[in-house]
Short mmCIF file of C-alpha atoms in Angstrom, two decimals:
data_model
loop_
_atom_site.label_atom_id
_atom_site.label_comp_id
_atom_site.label_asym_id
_atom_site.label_seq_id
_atom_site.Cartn_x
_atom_site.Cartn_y
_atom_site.Cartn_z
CA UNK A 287 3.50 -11.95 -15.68
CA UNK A 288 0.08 -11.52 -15.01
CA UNK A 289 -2.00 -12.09 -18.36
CA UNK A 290 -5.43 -10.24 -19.67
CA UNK A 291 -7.00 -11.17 -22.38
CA UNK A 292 -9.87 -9.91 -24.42
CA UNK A 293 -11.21 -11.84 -27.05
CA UNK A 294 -11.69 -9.06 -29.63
CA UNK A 295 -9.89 -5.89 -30.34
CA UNK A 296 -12.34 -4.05 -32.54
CA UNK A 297 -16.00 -5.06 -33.11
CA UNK A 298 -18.41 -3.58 -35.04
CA UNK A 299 -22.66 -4.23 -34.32
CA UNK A 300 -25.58 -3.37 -34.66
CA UNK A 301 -28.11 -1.80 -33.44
CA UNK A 302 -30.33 -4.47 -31.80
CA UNK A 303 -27.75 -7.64 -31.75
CA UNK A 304 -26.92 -9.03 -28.94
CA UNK A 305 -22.98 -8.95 -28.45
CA UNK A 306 -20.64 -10.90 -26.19
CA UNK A 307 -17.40 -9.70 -24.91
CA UNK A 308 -15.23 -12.43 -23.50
CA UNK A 309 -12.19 -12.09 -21.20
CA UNK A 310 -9.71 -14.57 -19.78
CA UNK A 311 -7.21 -13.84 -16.77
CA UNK A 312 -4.28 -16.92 -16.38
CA UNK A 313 -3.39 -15.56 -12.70
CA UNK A 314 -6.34 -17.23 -10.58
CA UNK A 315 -7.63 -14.18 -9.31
CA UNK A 316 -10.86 -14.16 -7.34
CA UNK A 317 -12.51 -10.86 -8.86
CA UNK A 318 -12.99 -9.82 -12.62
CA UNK A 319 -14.28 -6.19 -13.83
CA UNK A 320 -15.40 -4.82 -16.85
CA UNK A 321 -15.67 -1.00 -17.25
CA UNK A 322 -16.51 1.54 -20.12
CA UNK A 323 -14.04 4.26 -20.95
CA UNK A 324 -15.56 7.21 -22.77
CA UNK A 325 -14.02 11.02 -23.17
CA UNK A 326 -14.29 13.15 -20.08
CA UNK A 327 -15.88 10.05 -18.15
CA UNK A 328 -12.75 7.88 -17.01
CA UNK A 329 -13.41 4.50 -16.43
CA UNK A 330 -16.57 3.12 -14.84
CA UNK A 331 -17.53 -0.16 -13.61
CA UNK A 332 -20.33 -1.45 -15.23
CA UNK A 333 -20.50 -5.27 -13.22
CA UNK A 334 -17.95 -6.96 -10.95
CA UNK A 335 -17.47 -10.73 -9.91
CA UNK A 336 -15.81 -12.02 -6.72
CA UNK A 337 -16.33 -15.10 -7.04
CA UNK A 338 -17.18 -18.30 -10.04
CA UNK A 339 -21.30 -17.55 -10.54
CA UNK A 340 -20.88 -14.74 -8.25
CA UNK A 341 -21.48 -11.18 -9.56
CA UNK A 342 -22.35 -7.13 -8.55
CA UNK A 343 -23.53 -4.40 -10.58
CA UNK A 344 -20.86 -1.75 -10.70
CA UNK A 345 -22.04 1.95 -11.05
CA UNK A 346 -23.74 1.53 -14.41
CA UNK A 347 -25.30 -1.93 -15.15
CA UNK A 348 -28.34 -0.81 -17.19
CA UNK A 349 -28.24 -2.53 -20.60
CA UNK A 350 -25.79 -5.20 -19.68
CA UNK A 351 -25.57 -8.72 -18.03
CA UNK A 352 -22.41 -10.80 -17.47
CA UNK A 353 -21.59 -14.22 -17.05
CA UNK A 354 -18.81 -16.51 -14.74
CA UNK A 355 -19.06 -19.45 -15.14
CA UNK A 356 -15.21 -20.43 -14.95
CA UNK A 357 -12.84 -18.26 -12.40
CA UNK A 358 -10.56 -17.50 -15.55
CA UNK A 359 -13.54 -16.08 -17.60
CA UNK A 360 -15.67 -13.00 -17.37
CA UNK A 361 -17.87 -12.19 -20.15
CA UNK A 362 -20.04 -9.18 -20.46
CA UNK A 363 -22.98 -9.49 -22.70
CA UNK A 364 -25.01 -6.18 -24.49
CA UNK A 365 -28.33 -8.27 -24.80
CA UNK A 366 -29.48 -5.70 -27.32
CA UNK A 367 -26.96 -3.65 -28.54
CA UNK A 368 -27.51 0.59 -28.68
CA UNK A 369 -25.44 2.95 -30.10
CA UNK A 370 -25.18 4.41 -26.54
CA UNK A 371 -23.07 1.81 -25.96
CA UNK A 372 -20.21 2.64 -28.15
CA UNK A 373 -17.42 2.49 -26.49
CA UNK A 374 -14.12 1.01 -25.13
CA UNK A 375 -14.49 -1.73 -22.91
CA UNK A 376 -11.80 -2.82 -20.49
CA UNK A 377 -11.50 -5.97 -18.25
CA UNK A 378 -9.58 -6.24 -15.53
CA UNK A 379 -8.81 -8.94 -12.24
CA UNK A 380 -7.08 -8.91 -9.03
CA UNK A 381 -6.69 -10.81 -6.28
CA UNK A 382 -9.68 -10.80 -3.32
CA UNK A 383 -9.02 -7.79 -0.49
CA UNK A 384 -10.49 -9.99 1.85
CA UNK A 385 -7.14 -12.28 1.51
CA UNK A 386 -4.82 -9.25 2.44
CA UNK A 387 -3.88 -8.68 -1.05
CA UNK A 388 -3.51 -6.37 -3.79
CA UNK A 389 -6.39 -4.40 -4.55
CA UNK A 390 -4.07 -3.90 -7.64
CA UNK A 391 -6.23 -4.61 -10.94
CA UNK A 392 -4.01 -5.58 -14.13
CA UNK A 393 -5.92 -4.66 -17.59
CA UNK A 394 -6.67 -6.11 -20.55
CA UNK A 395 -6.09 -4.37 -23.83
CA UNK A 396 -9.71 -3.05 -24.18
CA UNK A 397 -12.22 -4.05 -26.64
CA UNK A 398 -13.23 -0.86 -28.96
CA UNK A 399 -16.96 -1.40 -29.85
CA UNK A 400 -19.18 0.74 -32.22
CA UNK A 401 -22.77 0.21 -32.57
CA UNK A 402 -23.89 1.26 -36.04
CA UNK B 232 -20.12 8.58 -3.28
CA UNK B 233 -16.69 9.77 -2.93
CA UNK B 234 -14.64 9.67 -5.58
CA UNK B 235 -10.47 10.37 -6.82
CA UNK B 236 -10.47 13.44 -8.56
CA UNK B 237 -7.37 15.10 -10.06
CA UNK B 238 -6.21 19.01 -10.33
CA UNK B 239 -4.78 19.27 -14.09
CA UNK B 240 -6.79 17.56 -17.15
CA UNK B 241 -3.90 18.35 -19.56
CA UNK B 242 0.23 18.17 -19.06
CA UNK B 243 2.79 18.69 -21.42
CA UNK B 244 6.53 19.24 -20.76
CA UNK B 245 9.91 18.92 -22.46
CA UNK B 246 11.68 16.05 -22.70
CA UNK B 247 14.41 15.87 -20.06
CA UNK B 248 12.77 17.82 -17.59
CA UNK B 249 10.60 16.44 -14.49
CA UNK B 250 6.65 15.88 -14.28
CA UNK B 251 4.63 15.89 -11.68
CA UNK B 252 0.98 14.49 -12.03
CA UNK B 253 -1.87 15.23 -9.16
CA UNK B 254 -4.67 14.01 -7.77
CA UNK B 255 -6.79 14.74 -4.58
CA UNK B 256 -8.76 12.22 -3.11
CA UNK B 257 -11.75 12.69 -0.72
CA UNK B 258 -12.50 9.21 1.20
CA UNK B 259 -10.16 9.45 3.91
CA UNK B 260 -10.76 6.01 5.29
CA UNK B 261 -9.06 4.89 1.77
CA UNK B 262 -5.26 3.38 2.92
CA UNK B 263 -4.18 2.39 -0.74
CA UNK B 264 -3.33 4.10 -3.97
CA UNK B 265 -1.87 3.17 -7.28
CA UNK B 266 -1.15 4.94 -10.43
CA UNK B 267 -2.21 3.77 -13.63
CA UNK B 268 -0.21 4.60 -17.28
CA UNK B 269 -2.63 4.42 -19.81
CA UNK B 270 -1.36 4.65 -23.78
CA UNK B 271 -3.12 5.59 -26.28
CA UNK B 272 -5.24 2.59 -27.87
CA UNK B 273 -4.32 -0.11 -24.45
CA UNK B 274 -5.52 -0.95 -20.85
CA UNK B 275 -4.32 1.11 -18.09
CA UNK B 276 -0.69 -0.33 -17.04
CA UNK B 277 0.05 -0.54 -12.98
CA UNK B 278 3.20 1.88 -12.55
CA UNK B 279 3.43 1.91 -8.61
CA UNK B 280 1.62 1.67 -5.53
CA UNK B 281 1.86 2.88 -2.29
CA UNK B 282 0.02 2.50 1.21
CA UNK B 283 -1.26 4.74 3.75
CA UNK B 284 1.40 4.01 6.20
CA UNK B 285 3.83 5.54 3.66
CA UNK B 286 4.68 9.05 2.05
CA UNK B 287 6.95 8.23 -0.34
CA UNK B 288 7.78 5.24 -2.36
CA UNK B 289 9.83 5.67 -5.08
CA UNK B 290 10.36 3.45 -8.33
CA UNK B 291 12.44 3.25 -11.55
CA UNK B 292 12.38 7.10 -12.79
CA UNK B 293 8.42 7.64 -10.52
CA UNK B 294 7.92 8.51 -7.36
CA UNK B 295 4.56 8.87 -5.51
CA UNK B 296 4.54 10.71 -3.08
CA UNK B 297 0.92 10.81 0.03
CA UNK B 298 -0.17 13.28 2.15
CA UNK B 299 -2.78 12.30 4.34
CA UNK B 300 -3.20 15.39 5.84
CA UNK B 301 -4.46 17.06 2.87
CA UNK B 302 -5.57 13.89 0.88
CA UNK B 303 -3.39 14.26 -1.82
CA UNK B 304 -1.43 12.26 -3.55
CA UNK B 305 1.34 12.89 -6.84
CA UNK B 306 3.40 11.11 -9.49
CA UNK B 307 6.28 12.46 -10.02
CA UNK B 308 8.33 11.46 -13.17
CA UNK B 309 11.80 12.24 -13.46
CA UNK B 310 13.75 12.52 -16.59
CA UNK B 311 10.54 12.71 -18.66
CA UNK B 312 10.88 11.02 -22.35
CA UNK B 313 8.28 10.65 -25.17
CA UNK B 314 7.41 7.10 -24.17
CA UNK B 315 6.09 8.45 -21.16
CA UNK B 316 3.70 9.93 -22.94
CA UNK B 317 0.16 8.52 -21.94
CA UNK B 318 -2.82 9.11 -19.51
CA UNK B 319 -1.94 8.88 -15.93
CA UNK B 320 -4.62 7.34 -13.63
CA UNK B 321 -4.91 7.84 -9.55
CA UNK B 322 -7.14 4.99 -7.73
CA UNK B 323 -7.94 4.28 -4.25
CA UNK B 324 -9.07 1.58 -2.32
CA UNK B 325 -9.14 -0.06 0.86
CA UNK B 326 -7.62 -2.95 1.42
CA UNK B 327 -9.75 -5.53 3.26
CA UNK B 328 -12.67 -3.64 2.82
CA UNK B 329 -13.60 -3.14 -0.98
CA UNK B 330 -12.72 -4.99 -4.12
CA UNK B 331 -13.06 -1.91 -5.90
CA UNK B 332 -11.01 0.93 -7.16
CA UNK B 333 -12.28 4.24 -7.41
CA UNK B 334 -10.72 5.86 -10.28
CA UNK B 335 -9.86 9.42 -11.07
CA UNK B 336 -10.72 10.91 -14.27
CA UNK B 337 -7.08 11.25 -15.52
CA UNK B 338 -4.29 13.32 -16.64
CA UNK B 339 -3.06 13.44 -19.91
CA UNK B 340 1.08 13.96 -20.46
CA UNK B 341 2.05 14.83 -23.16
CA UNK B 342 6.27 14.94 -23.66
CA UNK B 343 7.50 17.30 -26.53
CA UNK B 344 10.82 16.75 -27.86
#
């Protein structure tokens, strides 16, 4: 079974720290996602990674910066934390398209942050 | 950009009878789709897939059925019981082309006893 892991499931900031959400996939996928989900807004992508060191800004980057240093390890960093940015945060990974595969993305339990 | 959208916001039904969940999507160049079960407080869960050379593919209790003609594509859920409960997610992609999905905004089901 294909494993997601976030490192926290609630997390409380504030305003003006800088906050690092960590997540670990054990199935050697190629690409790692994190995304917001908010009421009424569905999930959006906020930065991808295809690749170790590799990464893309998703729809809405501004605010954020992530990190890959491992293939099994995606973190997503709020370099100064806002309470715009309350919110559940979800990772996800999947195999690369460009092998044939998947497209499938399996999920982590989410990370519920609130910036006070 | 194009995006998954779905017709209903809100389901609810009794328990027993059959669901069916929508969603229209608008990039017609998109050749796979999955549905995502999403309970309250967890990560989306993969349900079933199915590809564009397919109109039907049909699980434990789901079945998703494609039309390409009209871009639409449903979940159908037979049976439905209070652990089915959740928010039900459409996504396409395609495959070879894009690592990423395009997500609707959801449905939520909600199963009365």
């Amino acid at each position: 079974d294909v494993k997601v892991t976030q490192s926290s499931r609630y997390l409380v900031k504030r305003t003006g720290e800088k906050v690092f959400l960590e997540c670990v996939q054990d199935m050697d996928h190629e690409n790692m996602f994190w995304y917001r989900q908010d009421p009424g807004l569905g999930l959006r992508l906020i930065y991808f990674s295809y690749d170790v060191k590799m990464k893309e800004k998703g729809d809405i980057p501004e605010g954020y910066s992530v990190s890959r240093e491992k293939k099994e390890r995606f973190s997503l960093i709020l370099e100064s934390a806002s309470t715009n940015q309350t919110s559940m945060y979800l990772c996800a990974s999947s195999f690369g398209s460009r092998l044939g595969r998947g497209g499938e993305q399996y999920f982590g339990p989410g990370t519920r942050l609130t910036v006070t | 950009g194009e995006s998954v959208g779905l017709h209903l916001p809100t389901l609810s039904v009794q328990e027993g009878d059959n669901s069916i969940i929508n969603c229209a999507y608008s990039n017609s160049a998109s050749d796979y789709f999955i549905w995502y079960k999403q309970e309250s407080g967890k990560g989306p869960q993969f349900i079933i897939d199915i590809r564009s050379n397919m109109d039907k593919r049909q699980g434990q209790r789901v079945t998703v059925l494609l039309n390409k003609t009209v871009k639409h594509l449903s979940l159908q859920i037979a049976a439905t019981q209070p652990g089915d409960s959740a928010v039900y997610f459409c996504a396409e992609t395609i495959q070879g082309g894009s690592e990423k999905l395009v997500f609707g905004k959801g449905t939520k089901l909600t199963v009365n006893p």
